[in-house]
mmCIF file of C-alpha atoms and ligand atoms in Angstrom:
data_model
loop_
_atom_site.group_PDB
_atom_site.id
_atom_site.type_symbol
_atom_site.label_atom_id
_atom_site.label_comp_id
_atom_site.label_asym_id
_atom_site.label_seq_id
_atom_site.Cartn_x
_atom_site.Cartn_y
_atom_site.Cartn_z
ATOM 1 C CA MET A 1 0.122 -0.086 0.125
ATOM 2 C CA LYS A 2 1.216 3.474 -0.752
ATOM 3 C CA ARG A 3 1.956 5.495 2.769
ATOM 4 C CA VAL A 4 2.083 9.443 2.778
ATOM 5 C CA TYR A 5 3.108 11.204 5.759
ATOM 6 C CA LEU A 6 1.413 14.802 6.011
ATOM 7 C CA ASP A 7 2.104 15.090 9.519
ATOM 8 C CA HIS A 8 5.755 17.129 9.883
ATOM 9 C CA SER A 9 3.550 19.687 12.228
ATOM 10 C CA ALA A 10 3.639 17.020 14.510
ATOM 11 C CA THR A 11 6.806 15.448 14.164
ATOM 12 C CA THR A 12 9.927 14.815 10.897
ATOM 13 C CA PRO A 13 11.384 12.334 9.949
ATOM 14 C CA LEU A 14 14.888 12.073 10.994
ATOM 15 C CA ARG A 15 17.504 13.595 8.194
ATOM 16 C CA VAL A 16 20.560 11.278 7.464
ATOM 17 C CA GLU A 17 23.059 14.308 7.820
ATOM 18 C CA SER A 18 21.736 14.756 11.050
ATOM 19 C CA ARG A 19 22.030 11.220 12.144
ATOM 20 C CA GLU A 20 25.410 11.280 11.072
ATOM 21 C CA ALA A 21 26.209 14.193 13.028
ATOM 22 C CA MET A 22 25.306 12.115 16.239
ATOM 23 C CA MET A 23 26.885 8.882 15.476
ATOM 24 C CA PRO A 24 30.720 9.638 16.773
ATOM 25 C CA LEU A 25 28.809 10.513 19.869
ATOM 26 C CA PHE A 26 27.042 7.688 20.423
ATOM 27 C CA GLY A 27 30.060 6.081 20.269
ATOM 28 C CA ASP A 28 33.696 7.231 20.985
ATOM 29 C CA ILE A 29 33.219 10.300 21.896
ATOM 30 C CA TYR A 30 31.333 9.899 25.272
ATOM 31 C CA GLY A 31 33.046 12.078 27.718
ATOM 32 C CA ASN A 32 30.985 14.127 30.091
ATOM 33 C CA PRO A 33 31.424 17.532 28.353
ATOM 34 C CA SER A 34 31.871 19.261 32.083
ATOM 35 C CA SER A 35 35.240 16.965 32.385
ATOM 36 C CA VAL A 36 38.403 18.597 32.398
ATOM 37 C CA HIS A 37 39.956 16.117 30.820
ATOM 38 C CA GLY A 38 40.367 14.913 27.068
ATOM 39 C CA PHE A 39 37.848 12.763 27.090
ATOM 40 C CA GLY A 40 35.142 15.569 28.070
ATOM 41 C CA GLN A 41 36.734 18.290 26.412
ATOM 42 C CA GLU A 42 36.519 16.596 23.062
ATOM 43 C CA ALA A 43 32.569 15.970 23.959
ATOM 44 C CA LYS A 44 32.714 20.052 24.933
ATOM 45 C CA LYS A 45 33.921 20.930 21.592
ATOM 46 C CA HIS A 46 30.798 19.119 19.628
ATOM 47 C CA LEU A 47 28.689 20.892 22.252
ATOM 48 C CA GLU A 48 30.228 24.094 21.869
ATOM 49 C CA ASP A 49 30.267 23.892 18.189
ATOM 50 C CA ALA A 50 26.768 22.939 18.047
ATOM 51 C CA ARG A 51 25.881 25.990 20.159
ATOM 52 C CA GLU A 52 27.902 28.037 17.769
ATOM 53 C CA LEU A 53 26.065 27.033 15.014
ATOM 54 C CA VAL A 54 22.452 27.305 16.370
ATOM 55 C CA ALA A 55 23.343 30.739 17.550
ATOM 56 C CA LYS A 56 24.451 31.620 13.791
ATOM 57 C CA CYS A 57 20.935 30.260 12.687
ATOM 58 C CA LEU A 58 18.719 32.601 14.616
ATOM 59 C CA ASN A 59 21.485 35.296 14.191
ATOM 60 C CA ALA A 60 22.143 35.610 17.851
ATOM 61 C CA ALA A 61 24.748 37.948 18.706
ATOM 62 C CA ARG A 62 26.739 35.268 21.208
ATOM 63 C CA PRO A 63 26.905 31.543 21.503
ATOM 64 C CA GLU A 64 26.248 31.577 25.283
ATOM 65 C CA GLU A 65 22.895 32.940 24.596
ATOM 66 C CA ILE A 66 21.535 29.645 23.593
ATOM 67 C CA ILE A 67 20.478 27.230 26.233
ATOM 68 C CA PHE A 68 20.116 23.426 25.154
ATOM 69 C CA THR A 69 17.074 21.911 26.603
ATOM 70 C CA GLY A 70 15.190 18.636 26.697
ATOM 71 C CA CYS A 71 12.391 19.617 24.500
ATOM 72 C CA GLY A 72 10.563 22.441 23.216
ATOM 73 C CA THR A 73 8.214 21.781 25.633
ATOM 74 C CA GLU A 74 11.193 22.609 28.268
ATOM 75 C CA ALA A 75 12.139 25.693 26.320
ATOM 76 C CA ASP A 76 8.765 27.056 26.793
ATOM 77 C CA ASN A 77 8.685 26.100 30.314
ATOM 78 C CA LEU A 78 11.837 27.807 31.491
ATOM 79 C CA ALA A 79 11.381 30.845 28.974
ATOM 80 C CA ILE A 80 7.975 31.840 31.200
ATOM 81 C CA LYS A 81 8.364 30.461 34.195
ATOM 82 C CA GLY A 82 12.374 31.608 34.509
ATOM 83 C CA ILE A 83 11.068 34.936 33.456
ATOM 84 C CA ALA A 84 8.305 35.012 35.612
ATOM 85 C CA PHE A 85 9.956 33.944 38.555
ATOM 86 C CA ALA A 86 12.729 36.187 38.301
ATOM 87 C CA ASN A 87 10.669 39.020 38.051
ATOM 88 C CA ARG A 88 8.023 38.690 40.633
ATOM 89 C CA GLU A 89 9.015 41.291 42.825
ATOM 90 C CA LYS A 90 8.901 43.841 40.104
ATOM 91 C CA GLY A 91 5.457 42.958 37.897
ATOM 92 C CA ASN A 92 3.174 39.983 37.865
ATOM 93 C CA HIS A 93 1.308 40.422 34.521
ATOM 94 C CA ILE A 94 1.843 38.113 31.658
ATOM 95 C CA ILE A 95 0.500 38.379 28.082
ATOM 96 C CA THR A 96 -0.024 35.540 25.792
ATOM 97 C CA SER A 97 -2.739 34.513 23.208
ATOM 98 C CA GLN A 98 -5.352 32.073 23.276
ATOM 99 C CA ILE A 99 -3.918 29.795 20.588
ATOM 100 C CA GLU A 100 -0.705 29.100 22.211
ATOM 101 C CA HIS A 101 0.490 25.792 22.186
ATOM 102 C CA HIS A 102 -0.255 23.693 25.586
ATOM 103 C CA ALA A 103 3.670 23.794 26.593
ATOM 104 C CA VAL A 104 2.766 27.894 26.916
ATOM 105 C CA LEU A 105 -0.776 27.577 27.921
ATOM 106 C CA ASN A 106 -0.861 25.122 30.625
ATOM 107 C CA THR A 107 2.400 26.976 31.818
ATOM 108 C CA CYS A 108 0.455 30.402 31.959
ATOM 109 C CA GLU A 109 -2.246 28.534 33.803
ATOM 110 C CA TYR A 110 0.097 26.962 36.597
ATOM 111 C CA LEU A 111 1.401 30.270 36.812
ATOM 112 C CA ALA A 112 -1.954 32.261 37.344
ATOM 113 C CA LYS A 113 -2.913 29.791 39.879
ATOM 114 C CA ASN A 114 0.291 30.639 41.313
ATOM 115 C CA GLY A 115 0.112 34.571 42.022
ATOM 116 C CA PHE A 116 0.623 36.029 38.320
ATOM 117 C CA GLU A 117 -1.598 37.828 36.281
ATOM 118 C CA VAL A 118 -2.428 36.524 32.534
ATOM 119 C CA THR A 119 -3.802 38.189 29.939
ATOM 120 C CA TYR A 120 -4.715 35.394 26.803
ATOM 121 C CA LEU A 121 -5.473 37.958 23.728
ATOM 122 C CA PRO A 122 -8.211 36.707 21.173
ATOM 123 C CA VAL A 123 -7.277 36.482 17.482
ATOM 124 C CA ASN A 124 -8.988 37.143 14.462
ATOM 125 C CA GLU A 125 -10.941 34.830 12.544
ATOM 126 C CA GLY A 126 -7.688 33.665 10.546
ATOM 127 C CA GLY A 127 -6.123 33.050 13.822
ATOM 128 C CA ARG A 128 -3.807 36.173 14.228
ATOM 129 C CA VAL A 129 -3.204 38.168 17.455
ATOM 130 C CA ARG A 130 -3.894 41.944 16.634
ATOM 131 C CA TRP A 131 -0.630 43.958 17.687
ATOM 132 C CA GLU A 132 -2.581 46.876 18.338
ATOM 133 C CA ASP A 133 -4.749 44.380 21.117
ATOM 134 C CA VAL A 134 -0.823 43.356 22.549
ATOM 135 C CA ALA A 135 -0.273 47.326 22.961
ATOM 136 C CA ALA A 136 -3.763 48.048 24.689
ATOM 137 C CA ALA A 137 -2.975 44.573 26.846
ATOM 138 C CA ILE A 138 0.511 46.247 28.633
ATOM 139 C CA LYS A 139 0.264 47.202 32.280
ATOM 140 C CA PRO A 140 3.070 48.638 34.476
ATOM 141 C CA THR A 141 3.504 45.435 36.160
ATOM 142 C CA THR A 142 3.857 43.757 32.761
ATOM 143 C CA ILE A 143 6.939 41.531 32.770
ATOM 144 C CA LEU A 144 6.605 39.232 30.003
ATOM 145 C CA ILE A 145 4.397 39.035 26.304
ATOM 146 C CA THR A 146 4.633 35.539 24.855
ATOM 147 C CA ILE A 147 3.230 34.956 21.324
ATOM 148 C CA MET A 148 3.984 32.278 19.374
ATOM 149 C CA HIS A 149 5.775 32.646 16.024
ATOM 150 C CA ALA A 150 3.791 30.461 13.757
ATOM 151 C CA ASN A 151 0.444 28.290 14.729
ATOM 152 C CA ASN A 152 0.904 24.606 14.810
ATOM 153 C CA GLU A 153 -2.602 23.834 13.794
ATOM 154 C CA VAL A 154 -3.876 26.188 11.161
ATOM 155 C CA GLY A 155 -0.175 27.542 10.450
ATOM 156 C CA THR A 156 -1.019 31.172 10.671
ATOM 157 C CA ILE A 157 2.060 33.347 11.228
ATOM 158 C CA GLN A 158 1.890 35.943 14.106
ATOM 159 C CA PRO A 159 2.929 39.967 13.583
ATOM 160 C CA ILE A 160 6.217 39.124 16.011
ATOM 161 C CA GLU A 161 8.606 41.734 14.703
ATOM 162 C CA GLU A 162 5.613 44.180 15.503
ATOM 163 C CA ILE A 163 5.171 42.775 18.989
ATOM 164 C CA GLY A 164 8.906 43.014 19.461
ATOM 165 C CA THR A 165 8.937 47.152 18.279
ATOM 166 C CA ILE A 166 6.049 47.932 20.842
ATOM 167 C CA ALA A 167 8.017 45.834 23.480
ATOM 168 C CA ALA A 168 11.126 47.956 22.742
ATOM 169 C CA ALA A 169 8.972 51.313 22.593
ATOM 170 C CA GLU A 170 7.571 50.322 26.274
ATOM 171 C CA ASN A 171 10.774 49.720 27.942
ATOM 172 C CA LYS A 172 12.069 53.335 26.454
ATOM 173 C CA ARG A 173 9.086 54.590 27.732
ATOM 174 C CA ARG A 174 9.955 52.878 31.288
ATOM 175 C CA ALA A 175 13.404 53.758 31.267
ATOM 176 C CA ALA A 176 12.554 57.326 30.757
ATOM 177 C CA LEU A 177 9.850 57.541 33.614
ATOM 178 C CA GLY A 178 12.952 55.884 35.708
ATOM 179 C CA SER A 179 11.118 52.396 36.020
ATOM 180 C CA ALA A 180 12.923 49.521 36.886
ATOM 181 C CA VAL A 181 10.694 46.714 35.519
ATOM 182 C CA TRP A 182 11.549 45.115 31.994
ATOM 183 C CA LEU A 183 8.932 43.833 29.682
ATOM 184 C CA TYR A 184 10.394 40.632 27.810
ATOM 185 C CA VAL A 185 9.504 38.819 24.899
ATOM 186 C CA HIS A 186 9.446 35.679 24.430
ATOM 187 C CA THR A 187 7.863 33.509 20.981
ATOM 188 C CA ASP A 188 7.740 29.870 20.459
ATOM 189 C CA ALA A 189 9.525 29.438 17.608
ATOM 190 C CA VAL A 190 8.936 25.482 17.531
ATOM 191 C CA GLN A 191 6.777 25.239 13.985
ATOM 192 C CA THR A 192 9.387 28.312 12.348
ATOM 193 C CA ALA A 193 12.411 27.071 12.720
ATOM 194 C CA GLY A 194 14.168 25.772 9.628
ATOM 195 C CA LYS A 195 11.008 27.017 7.602
ATOM 196 C CA ILE A 196 10.672 31.256 8.201
ATOM 197 C CA PRO A 197 13.966 32.879 8.828
ATOM 198 C CA LEU A 198 14.576 34.018 11.892
ATOM 199 C CA ASP A 199 16.366 36.249 13.143
ATOM 200 C CA VAL A 200 16.349 36.924 16.747
ATOM 201 C CA ARG A 201 17.784 40.546 16.085
ATOM 202 C CA ALA A 202 15.347 41.832 13.850
ATOM 203 C CA MET A 203 12.529 40.203 15.763
ATOM 204 C CA GLY A 204 13.073 42.192 18.819
ATOM 205 C CA VAL A 205 12.557 39.053 20.971
ATOM 206 C CA ASP A 206 14.611 38.126 24.375
ATOM 207 C CA LEU A 207 13.678 34.519 24.265
ATOM 208 C CA LEU A 208 12.915 32.279 21.378
ATOM 209 C CA SER A 209 12.407 28.180 21.890
ATOM 210 C CA ILE A 210 13.293 26.015 19.344
ATOM 211 C CA SER A 211 12.814 22.126 18.988
ATOM 212 C CA GLY A 212 14.576 19.193 16.953
ATOM 213 C CA HIS A 213 12.143 17.435 15.937
ATOM 214 C CA LYS A 214 9.536 19.624 13.795
ATOM 215 C CA PHE A 215 12.751 20.228 11.416
ATOM 216 C CA TYR A 216 14.375 16.686 10.545
ATOM 217 C CA GLY A 217 16.798 16.449 14.004
ATOM 218 C CA PRO A 218 16.436 13.774 16.715
ATOM 219 C CA LYS A 219 13.355 13.706 19.399
ATOM 220 C CA GLY A 220 13.933 15.015 22.987
ATOM 221 C CA VAL A 221 15.905 18.330 22.537
ATOM 222 C CA GLY A 222 15.575 21.725 22.204
ATOM 223 C CA ALA A 223 17.096 25.018 22.771
ATOM 224 C CA LEU A 224 16.134 28.411 24.050
ATOM 225 C CA TYR A 225 17.351 31.273 22.780
ATOM 226 C CA VAL A 226 17.829 34.096 25.933
ATOM 227 C CA LYS A 227 19.120 37.371 25.187
ATOM 228 C CA LYS A 228 22.167 38.448 27.183
ATOM 229 C CA GLY A 229 21.568 40.463 30.264
ATOM 230 C CA ALA A 230 17.858 38.788 30.803
ATOM 231 C CA ARG A 231 16.852 38.340 34.268
ATOM 232 C CA ILE A 232 16.045 34.417 34.355
ATOM 233 C CA GLN A 233 16.311 31.635 36.801
ATOM 234 C CA PRO A 234 16.514 27.937 36.104
ATOM 235 C CA ILE A 235 13.424 25.414 36.319
ATOM 236 C CA LEU A 236 15.762 22.659 36.958
ATOM 237 C CA HIS A 237 18.312 22.914 40.155
ATOM 238 C CA GLY A 238 21.414 20.937 40.116
ATOM 239 C CA GLY A 239 24.538 21.719 38.437
ATOM 240 C CA HIS A 240 25.853 24.176 36.507
ATOM 241 C CA HIS A 241 24.966 23.592 33.229
ATOM 242 C CA GLU A 242 24.176 25.790 30.515
ATOM 243 C CA ARG A 243 25.126 29.157 32.472
ATOM 244 C CA ASN A 244 23.075 27.465 35.396
ATOM 245 C CA LEU A 245 19.985 27.433 33.463
ATOM 246 C CA ARG A 246 19.171 24.249 32.747
ATOM 247 C CA ALA A 247 20.792 21.503 34.836
ATOM 248 C CA GLY A 248 21.935 18.239 34.018
ATOM 249 C CA THR A 249 24.370 16.493 31.952
ATOM 250 C CA GLU A 250 24.092 18.154 27.952
ATOM 251 C CA ASN A 251 22.384 15.330 25.320
ATOM 252 C CA VAL A 252 25.556 15.884 22.963
ATOM 253 C CA ALA A 253 24.467 13.964 20.806
ATOM 254 C CA GLY A 254 20.925 15.045 20.486
ATOM 255 C CA ILE A 255 22.737 18.607 20.213
ATOM 256 C CA ALA A 256 24.774 17.950 17.539
ATOM 257 C CA GLY A 257 22.039 16.553 15.676
ATOM 258 C CA LEU A 258 19.437 19.560 16.498
ATOM 259 C CA ALA A 259 22.312 22.140 15.343
ATOM 260 C CA LYS A 260 23.060 19.761 12.041
ATOM 261 C CA ALA A 261 19.562 19.818 11.406
ATOM 262 C CA LEU A 262 18.905 23.362 11.478
ATOM 263 C CA GLU A 263 22.015 24.373 9.744
ATOM 264 C CA LEU A 264 20.487 22.009 6.599
ATOM 265 C CA ALA A 265 16.764 23.262 6.894
ATOM 266 C CA ILE A 266 17.994 26.825 6.796
ATOM 267 C CA MET A 267 20.367 25.677 3.644
ATOM 268 C CA ASP A 268 16.983 24.705 1.705
ATOM 269 C CA MET A 269 14.709 27.162 3.472
ATOM 270 C CA ASP A 270 13.730 29.005 0.181
ATOM 271 C CA HIS A 271 14.246 25.921 -2.449
ATOM 272 C CA GLU A 272 11.993 23.987 -0.046
ATOM 273 C CA GLN A 273 9.319 26.229 1.439
ATOM 274 C CA LYS A 274 8.356 27.429 -2.239
ATOM 275 C CA ARG A 275 8.210 23.535 -3.798
ATOM 276 C CA LEU A 276 6.126 22.937 -0.454
ATOM 277 C CA GLY A 277 3.753 25.868 -0.850
ATOM 278 C CA VAL A 278 3.213 24.670 -5.042
ATOM 279 C CA LEU A 279 1.996 21.109 -3.547
ATOM 280 C CA ARG A 280 0.165 22.567 -0.476
ATOM 281 C CA ASP A 281 -1.578 24.842 -2.610
ATOM 282 C CA GLN A 282 -2.251 21.877 -5.182
ATOM 283 C CA LEU A 283 -3.834 19.787 -2.082
ATOM 284 C CA GLU A 284 -5.860 22.758 -1.180
ATOM 285 C CA ALA A 285 -7.096 23.788 -4.376
ATOM 286 C CA GLY A 286 -8.344 20.119 -5.481
ATOM 287 C CA ILE A 287 -9.578 19.125 -2.557
ATOM 288 C CA ILE A 288 -11.950 22.286 -2.749
ATOM 289 C CA GLN A 289 -12.917 21.736 -6.218
ATOM 290 C CA GLN A 290 -14.281 18.219 -5.060
ATOM 291 C CA VAL A 291 -15.356 18.207 -1.787
ATOM 292 C CA PRO A 292 -18.619 20.535 -1.492
ATOM 293 C CA SER A 293 -19.139 22.377 2.704
ATOM 294 C CA LEU A 294 -15.841 22.670 3.515
ATOM 295 C CA LYS A 295 -13.719 25.884 4.994
ATOM 296 C CA VAL A 296 -10.238 26.392 5.041
ATOM 297 C CA ASN A 297 -9.149 27.352 8.468
ATOM 298 C CA GLY A 298 -6.057 30.280 8.757
ATOM 299 C CA ASP A 299 -4.895 33.484 7.475
ATOM 300 C CA THR A 300 -3.624 32.496 3.684
ATOM 301 C CA ALA A 301 -2.185 36.249 3.540
ATOM 302 C CA HIS A 302 0.171 35.041 6.719
ATOM 303 C CA ARG A 303 0.573 31.536 6.886
ATOM 304 C CA MET A 304 3.619 29.011 6.447
ATOM 305 C CA ALA A 305 3.588 27.393 2.905
ATOM 306 C CA SER A 306 3.554 23.505 4.383
ATOM 307 C CA VAL A 307 0.111 23.679 6.516
ATOM 308 C CA THR A 308 -3.255 23.522 5.336
ATOM 309 C CA ASN A 309 -6.017 23.271 7.887
ATOM 310 C CA ILE A 310 -9.672 22.186 6.434
ATOM 311 C CA SER A 311 -12.705 21.950 7.756
ATOM 312 C CA PHE A 312 -15.406 19.164 7.025
ATOM 313 C CA ALA A 313 -18.400 20.061 7.499
ATOM 314 C CA PHE A 314 -21.176 17.107 8.824
ATOM 315 C CA ILE A 315 -18.593 14.680 9.768
ATOM 316 C CA GLU A 316 -15.389 14.240 12.444
ATOM 317 C CA GLY A 317 -11.830 14.735 11.963
ATOM 318 C CA GLU A 318 -10.985 11.968 13.969
ATOM 319 C CA GLY A 319 -13.002 9.731 11.888
ATOM 320 C CA ILE A 320 -11.523 11.077 8.945
ATOM 321 C CA LEU A 321 -8.430 10.606 10.034
ATOM 322 C CA LEU A 322 -9.274 7.041 10.713
ATOM 323 C CA SER A 323 -10.327 6.326 6.856
ATOM 324 C CA LEU A 324 -6.884 8.194 5.838
ATOM 325 C CA ASP A 325 -4.841 5.679 7.924
ATOM 326 C CA LEU A 326 -6.306 3.012 6.656
ATOM 327 C CA ALA A 327 -5.480 4.504 3.095
ATOM 328 C CA GLY A 328 -1.778 4.855 4.274
ATOM 329 C CA ILE A 329 -2.364 8.766 4.860
ATOM 330 C CA ALA A 330 -0.813 10.283 7.360
ATOM 331 C CA ALA A 331 -2.876 13.601 8.741
ATOM 332 C CA SER A 332 -3.584 15.076 12.077
ATOM 333 C CA THR A 333 -6.933 16.715 13.435
ATOM 334 C CA GLY A 334 -4.794 19.594 15.186
ATOM 335 C CA SER A 335 -2.111 19.157 17.714
ATOM 336 C CA ALA A 336 -1.268 15.689 18.279
ATOM 337 C CA CYS A 337 -1.231 16.505 22.388
ATOM 338 C CA ALA A 338 -4.641 17.360 21.823
ATOM 339 C CA SER A 339 -5.910 14.015 20.094
ATOM 340 C CA GLY A 340 -7.710 11.403 21.580
ATOM 341 C CA SER A 341 -9.776 14.146 23.017
ATOM 342 C CA LEU A 342 -13.530 15.117 21.799
ATOM 343 C CA GLU A 343 -12.687 18.750 22.379
ATOM 344 C CA PRO A 344 -12.603 20.864 19.623
ATOM 345 C CA SER A 345 -9.684 22.469 19.031
ATOM 346 C CA HIS A 346 -9.118 25.507 21.330
ATOM 347 C CA VAL A 347 -7.363 27.227 18.474
ATOM 348 C CA LEU A 348 -10.495 27.167 16.091
ATOM 349 C CA LYS A 349 -12.627 28.064 19.083
ATOM 350 C CA ALA A 350 -10.838 31.252 19.522
ATOM 351 C CA MET A 351 -10.669 31.833 15.794
ATOM 352 C CA GLY A 352 -14.958 31.381 15.782
ATOM 353 C CA VAL A 353 -15.028 28.982 14.023
ATOM 354 C CA GLU A 354 -18.224 26.850 14.870
ATOM 355 C CA THR A 355 -18.300 23.890 17.048
ATOM 356 C CA THR A 356 -19.300 21.388 14.377
ATOM 357 C CA LEU A 357 -16.954 22.584 11.977
ATOM 358 C CA ALA A 358 -13.962 22.751 14.087
ATOM 359 C CA GLN A 359 -14.930 19.155 15.088
ATOM 360 C CA GLY A 360 -14.113 18.453 11.497
ATOM 361 C CA ALA A 361 -11.133 19.724 10.972
ATOM 362 C CA LEU A 362 -8.413 18.131 9.383
ATOM 363 C CA ARG A 363 -4.101 19.151 9.310
ATOM 364 C CA PHE A 364 -2.229 18.294 6.036
ATOM 365 C CA SER A 365 1.475 19.171 7.164
ATOM 366 C CA LEU A 366 3.784 18.973 3.996
ATOM 367 C CA GLY A 367 7.515 18.046 4.201
ATOM 368 C CA HIS A 368 10.952 16.706 2.612
ATOM 369 C CA GLN A 369 9.716 13.354 1.290
ATOM 370 C CA ASN A 370 6.500 14.674 -0.479
ATOM 371 C CA THR A 371 6.085 14.685 -4.116
ATOM 372 C CA ALA A 372 3.397 15.588 -6.611
ATOM 373 C CA GLU A 373 2.296 11.773 -6.904
ATOM 374 C CA ASP A 374 1.750 11.834 -3.026
ATOM 375 C CA ILE A 375 -0.648 14.872 -3.467
ATOM 376 C CA ALA A 376 -2.552 13.257 -6.412
ATOM 377 C CA TYR A 377 -2.699 10.007 -4.573
ATOM 378 C CA VAL A 378 -4.435 12.056 -1.500
ATOM 379 C CA LEU A 379 -6.713 13.793 -4.211
ATOM 380 C CA GLU A 380 -7.717 10.809 -5.221
ATOM 381 C CA THR A 381 -8.273 9.381 -1.923
ATOM 382 C CA VAL A 382 -9.854 12.247 0.331
ATOM 383 C CA PRO A 383 -13.133 13.189 -1.724
ATOM 384 C CA PRO A 384 -14.532 8.940 -1.496
ATOM 385 C CA ILE A 385 -13.836 9.070 2.180
ATOM 386 C CA ILE A 386 -15.535 12.057 3.166
ATOM 387 C CA ASP A 387 -18.779 11.090 0.813
ATOM 388 C CA ARG A 388 -19.120 7.786 2.576
ATOM 389 C CA LEU A 389 -18.466 9.276 6.141
ATOM 390 C CA ARG A 390 -21.431 11.922 5.034
ATOM 391 C CA SER A 391 -23.525 9.138 3.496
ATOM 392 C CA MET A 392 -23.395 7.915 7.310
ATOM 393 C CA SER A 393 -23.443 11.471 9.184
ATOM 394 C CA PRO A 394 -27.535 11.919 10.457
ATOM 395 C CA LEU A 395 -26.332 15.482 10.445
ATOM 396 C CA TYR A 396 -25.990 15.471 6.749
ATOM 397 C CA GLN A 397 -28.573 13.443 5.786
ATOM 398 C CA LYS A 398 -30.844 15.796 7.899
ATOM 399 C CA THR A 399 -29.450 18.998 6.281
ATOM 400 C CA VAL A 400 -29.100 17.587 2.744
ATOM 401 C CA LYS A 401 -33.308 16.165 2.824
ATOM 402 C CA SER A 402 -34.648 19.243 4.595
HETATM 403 N N1 PLP B 501 5.498 24.545 20.671
HETATM 404 C C1 PLP B 501 4.520 24.508 19.828
HETATM 405 C C2 PLP B 501 4.036 25.536 18.949
HETATM 406 C C3 PLP B 501 4.716 22.999 19.296
HETATM 407 O O1 PLP B 501 4.053 22.324 17.868
HETATM 408 C C4 PLP B 501 5.040 21.848 20.021
HETATM 409 C C5 PLP B 501 5.056 20.692 19.453
HETATM 410 O O2 PLP B 501 4.178 20.194 18.535
HETATM 411 C C6 PLP B 501 5.655 22.171 21.222
HETATM 412 C C7 PLP B 501 6.068 23.883 21.272
HETATM 413 C C8 PLP B 501 6.449 21.123 21.849
HETATM 414 O O3 PLP B 501 7.896 20.090 21.544
HETATM 415 P P1 PLP B 501 8.250 19.241 21.674
HETATM 416 O O4 PLP B 501 7.165 18.407 21.654
HETATM 417 O O5 PLP B 501 9.799 19.157 21.312
HETATM 418 O O6 PLP B 501 8.421 19.512 23.566
#
């Protein structure tokens, strides 16, 4: 049976070059990078080379601004809790959005239960935060704005540079007033690293999270950019690793694999994103042409090239997913972390998508190995599945007959 993987927003296969970068670190180079002897220093060299490479990929001013973590979720936790707890005597207000990944939303919820005030900004129908709303939400006690770079369910890209500019103006205003409260900006760039250019200085962010497995690197390794001078505290306590910000012996192999994968993703980016955009548009247009009663979710003017999220009326995304899986096609109803829950997506809800339509949402996310042939196969397979599921749907029968 033909198999087509269209769930690259959930995770990506490991690329060969990333695996090769890791192999020596699973073999002869096994020293602890914190050890002073030759074995340790050999491992440390790989660690620091990777740090330098990641810093370069993000246009960070200094390699020390890169802190390696155990995953994207940990990078988000470190950024948000780290800034919140280190600055709590200065202010307790955090601004985020209603469409963040649960790594951010649940961290903010935890902080809200622990004395912080959190503003969850709404989004427009395309899933975009309005920068004007960000500006209006800032209070003298606001210490952190955390807004994702692009959404994992619908691919909508957020106005991060504008938010960076707003925060810079606010910090300037506060400094002129003699205030010591700094307003930090964090962005969760887990979905965009390697797909959209990231330049922490141009974006005006103090913190930025990435995760290896979203760009053909290994799972279980992430990184957080922390601008020099940021007042942040660790969330893991132990040894003095990672500038005292992330205790624990580094996953040197995973880190080397992440750095290699990021470097190559950036080298391929222009060409690959254009190619995926063409395939995605073919997929979307083909489905729209063949299937009635659907809605494309997201902001088509500000959207990642590799993602389309489509709501099929009258049926449930889970049902479509299972039928597609039997035909060898892997897609998703949205976030892998939310699958298994019958709750409609919080992202689509925030975008004002009606509950029944939100329940019929399916995300196709494209990547390296996808070809025009794959898209042709999906376009052959999807319409009859939708027809069959609709023919069994009481809601559809009732609507069509009435
Ligand atoms: N943030 C976003 C936007 C994501 O899409 C994900 C993963 O799906 C994460 C954070 C969590 O990353 P990780 O799986 O590395 O913990």
